[in-house]
Amino acid sequence: KLSHMKKQKVKSRAISKIAENIKKLKNEHGLKQGSLANKATLAYHTVAKIEAGSTFDPRLSTLQKIADAFEITIDKLVK
């Protein structure tokens, strides 16, 4: 059984990886945060918080919208 602290570390690493992937994909696609938010039909601040790693529990539906905006699977977004 994982301790609370270990769970937090695992979650933190996962969020950091998602943020890193979004930054990389934005650069590859020539998008800025606002453009990505529009394309994903999300609020600008939602995209900004996820990319900054300050949202520790983004909804699956939100991540799916971001993945769809990049035309990738959600799996590729989170790994």
JSON list of N, CA and C in Angstrom, two decimals, residues 13-28 50-53 70 76-77 79:
[
{"chain": "A", "resi": 13, "resn": "ARG", "atom": "N", "xyz": [4.58, 13.77, -10.36]},
{"chain": "A", "resi": 13, "resn": "ARG", "atom": "CA", "xyz": [5.38, 13.41, -11.54]},
{"chain": "A", "resi": 13, "resn": "ARG", "atom": "C", "xyz": [4.50, 13.27, -12.77]},
{"chain": "A", "resi": 14, "resn": "ALA", "atom": "N", "xyz": [3.34, 12.69, -12.61]},
{"chain": "A", "resi": 14, "resn": "ALA", "atom": "CA", "xyz": [2.41, 12.51, -13.74]},
{"chain": "A", "resi": 14, "resn": "ALA", "atom": "C", "xyz": [1.95, 13.86, -14.26]},
{"chain": "A", "resi": 15, "resn": "ILE", "atom": "N", "xyz": [1.63, 14.77, -13.36]},
{"chain": "A", "resi": 15, "resn": "ILE", "atom": "CA", "xyz": [1.18, 16.11, -13.76]},
{"chain": "A", "resi": 15, "resn": "ILE", "atom": "C", "xyz": [2.32, 16.85, -14.46]},
{"chain": "A", "resi": 16, "resn": "SER", "atom": "N", "xyz": [3.54, 16.71, -13.96]},
{"chain": "A", "resi": 16, "resn": "SER", "atom": "CA", "xyz": [4.69, 17.35, -14.60]},
{"chain": "A", "resi": 16, "resn": "SER", "atom": "C", "xyz": [4.90, 16.82, -16.01]},
{"chain": "A", "resi": 17, "resn": "LYS", "atom": "N", "xyz": [4.70, 15.53, -16.20]},
{"chain": "A", "resi": 17, "resn": "LYS", "atom": "CA", "xyz": [4.86, 14.92, -17.52]},
{"chain": "A", "resi": 17, "resn": "LYS", "atom": "C", "xyz": [3.80, 15.44, -18.48]},
{"chain": "A", "resi": 18, "resn": "ILE", "atom": "N", "xyz": [2.57, 15.56, -18.02]},
{"chain": "A", "resi": 18, "resn": "ILE", "atom": "CA", "xyz": [1.50, 16.10, -18.86]},
{"chain": "A", "resi": 18, "resn": "ILE", "atom": "C", "xyz": [1.83, 17.53, -19.26]},
{"chain": "A", "resi": 19, "resn": "ALA", "atom": "N", "xyz": [2.26, 18.33, -18.30]},
{"chain": "A", "resi": 19, "resn": "ALA", "atom": "CA", "xyz": [2.62, 19.73, -18.57]},
{"chain": "A", "resi": 19, "resn": "ALA", "atom": "C", "xyz": [3.75, 19.81, -19.59]},
{"chain": "A", "resi": 20, "resn": "GLU", "atom": "N", "xyz": [4.75, 18.98, -19.41]},
{"chain": "A", "resi": 20, "resn": "GLU", "atom": "CA", "xyz": [5.91, 18.93, -20.34]},
{"chain": "A", "resi": 20, "resn": "GLU", "atom": "C", "xyz": [5.44, 18.54, -21.74]},
{"chain": "A", "resi": 21, "resn": "ASN", "atom": "N", "xyz": [4.57, 17.55, -21.83]},
{"chain": "A", "resi": 21, "resn": "ASN", "atom": "CA", "xyz": [4.07, 17.11, -23.14]},
{"chain": "A", "resi": 21, "resn": "ASN", "atom": "C", "xyz": [3.25, 18.20, -23.82]},
{"chain": "A", "resi": 22, "resn": "ILE", "atom": "N", "xyz": [2.44, 18.91, -23.05]},
{"chain": "A", "resi": 22, "resn": "ILE", "atom": "CA", "xyz": [1.64, 19.99, -23.64]},
{"chain": "A", "resi": 22, "resn": "ILE", "atom": "C", "xyz": [2.56, 21.07, -24.20]},
{"chain": "A", "resi": 23, "resn": "LYS", "atom": "N", "xyz": [3.58, 21.45, -23.45]},
{"chain": "A", "resi": 23, "resn": "LYS", "atom": "CA", "xyz": [4.53, 22.47, -23.93]},
{"chain": "A", "resi": 23, "resn": "LYS", "atom": "C", "xyz": [5.19, 22.03, -25.22]},
{"chain": "A", "resi": 24, "resn": "LYS", "atom": "N", "xyz": [5.64, 20.78, -25.24]},
{"chain": "A", "resi": 24, "resn": "LYS", "atom": "CA", "xyz": [6.32, 20.23, -26.42]},
{"chain": "A", "resi": 24, "resn": "LYS", "atom": "C", "xyz": [5.38, 20.21, -27.62]},
{"chain": "A", "resi": 25, "resn": "LEU", "atom": "N", "xyz": [4.17, 19.73, -27.40]},
{"chain": "A", "resi": 25, "resn": "LEU", "atom": "CA", "xyz": [3.19, 19.64, -28.49]},
{"chain": "A", "resi": 25, "resn": "LEU", "atom": "C", "xyz": [2.79, 21.03, -28.99]},
{"chain": "A", "resi": 26, "resn": "LYS", "atom": "N", "xyz": [2.65, 21.98, -28.09]},
{"chain": "A", "resi": 26, "resn": "LYS", "atom": "CA", "xyz": [2.32, 23.36, -28.49]},
{"chain": "A", "resi": 26, "resn": "LYS", "atom": "C", "xyz": [3.40, 23.90, -29.42]},
{"chain": "A", "resi": 27, "resn": "ASN", "atom": "N", "xyz": [4.65, 23.67, -29.04]},
{"chain": "A", "resi": 27, "resn": "ASN", "atom": "CA", "xyz": [5.76, 24.14, -29.88]},
{"chain": "A", "resi": 27, "resn": "ASN", "atom": "C", "xyz": [5.75, 23.45, -31.24]},
{"chain": "A", "resi": 28, "resn": "GLU", "atom": "N", "xyz": [5.54, 22.14, -31.24]},
{"chain": "A", "resi": 28, "resn": "GLU", "atom": "CA", "xyz": [5.51, 21.38, -32.50]},
{"chain": "A", "resi": 28, "resn": "GLU", "atom": "C", "xyz": [4.40, 21.84, -33.43]},
{"chain": "A", "resi": 50, "resn": "ILE", "atom": "N", "xyz": [-2.96, 23.72, -16.19]},
{"chain": "A", "resi": 50, "resn": "ILE", "atom": "CA", "xyz": [-2.48, 22.37, -16.45]},
{"chain": "A", "resi": 50, "resn": "ILE", "atom": "C", "xyz": [-1.04, 22.43, -16.97]},
{"chain": "A", "resi": 51, "resn": "GLU", "atom": "N", "xyz": [-0.78, 23.35, -17.87]},
{"chain": "A", "resi": 51, "resn": "GLU", "atom": "CA", "xyz": [0.57, 23.47, -18.42]},
{"chain": "A", "resi": 51, "resn": "GLU", "atom": "C", "xyz": [1.58, 23.91, -17.36]},
{"chain": "A", "resi": 52, "resn": "ALA", "atom": "N", "xyz": [1.14, 24.70, -16.40]},
{"chain": "A", "resi": 52, "resn": "ALA", "atom": "CA", "xyz": [2.03, 25.15, -15.32]},
{"chain": "A", "resi": 52, "resn": "ALA", "atom": "C", "xyz": [2.20, 24.06, -14.26]},
{"chain": "A", "resi": 53, "resn": "GLY", "atom": "N", "xyz": [1.38, 23.03, -14.33]},
{"chain": "A", "resi": 53, "resn": "GLY", "atom": "CA", "xyz": [1.47, 21.96, -13.34]},
{"chain": "A", "resi": 53, "resn": "GLY", "atom": "C", "xyz": [0.81, 22.32, -12.02]},
{"chain": "A", "resi": 70, "resn": "PHE", "atom": "N", "xyz": [-4.69, 18.21, -30.37]},
{"chain": "A", "resi": 70, "resn": "PHE", "atom": "CA", "xyz": [-3.41, 17.85, -30.99]},
{"chain": "A", "resi": 70, "resn": "PHE", "atom": "C", "xyz": [-3.53, 16.64, -31.93]},
{"chain": "A", "resi": 76, "resn": "LYS", "atom": "N", "xyz": [-0.91, 9.22, -25.36]},
{"chain": "A", "resi": 76, "resn": "LYS", "atom": "CA", "xyz": [0.31, 9.93, -25.77]},
{"chain": "A", "resi": 76, "resn": "LYS", "atom": "C", "xyz": [0.48, 11.24, -25.00]},
{"chain": "A", "resi": 77, "resn": "LEU", "atom": "N", "xyz": [-0.63, 11.82, -24.60]},
{"chain": "A", "resi": 77, "resn": "LEU", "atom": "CA", "xyz": [-0.56, 13.08, -23.84]},
{"chain": "A", "resi": 77, "resn": "LEU", "atom": "C", "xyz": [0.00, 12.86, -22.44]},
{"chain": "A", "resi": 79, "resn": "LYS", "atom": "N", "xyz": [1.86, 10.15, -21.28]},
{"chain": "A", "resi": 79, "resn": "LYS", "atom": "CA", "xyz": [3.08, 9.34, -21.13]},
{"chain": "A", "resi": 79, "resn": "LYS", "atom": "C", "xyz": [4.30, 10.00, -21.69]}
]
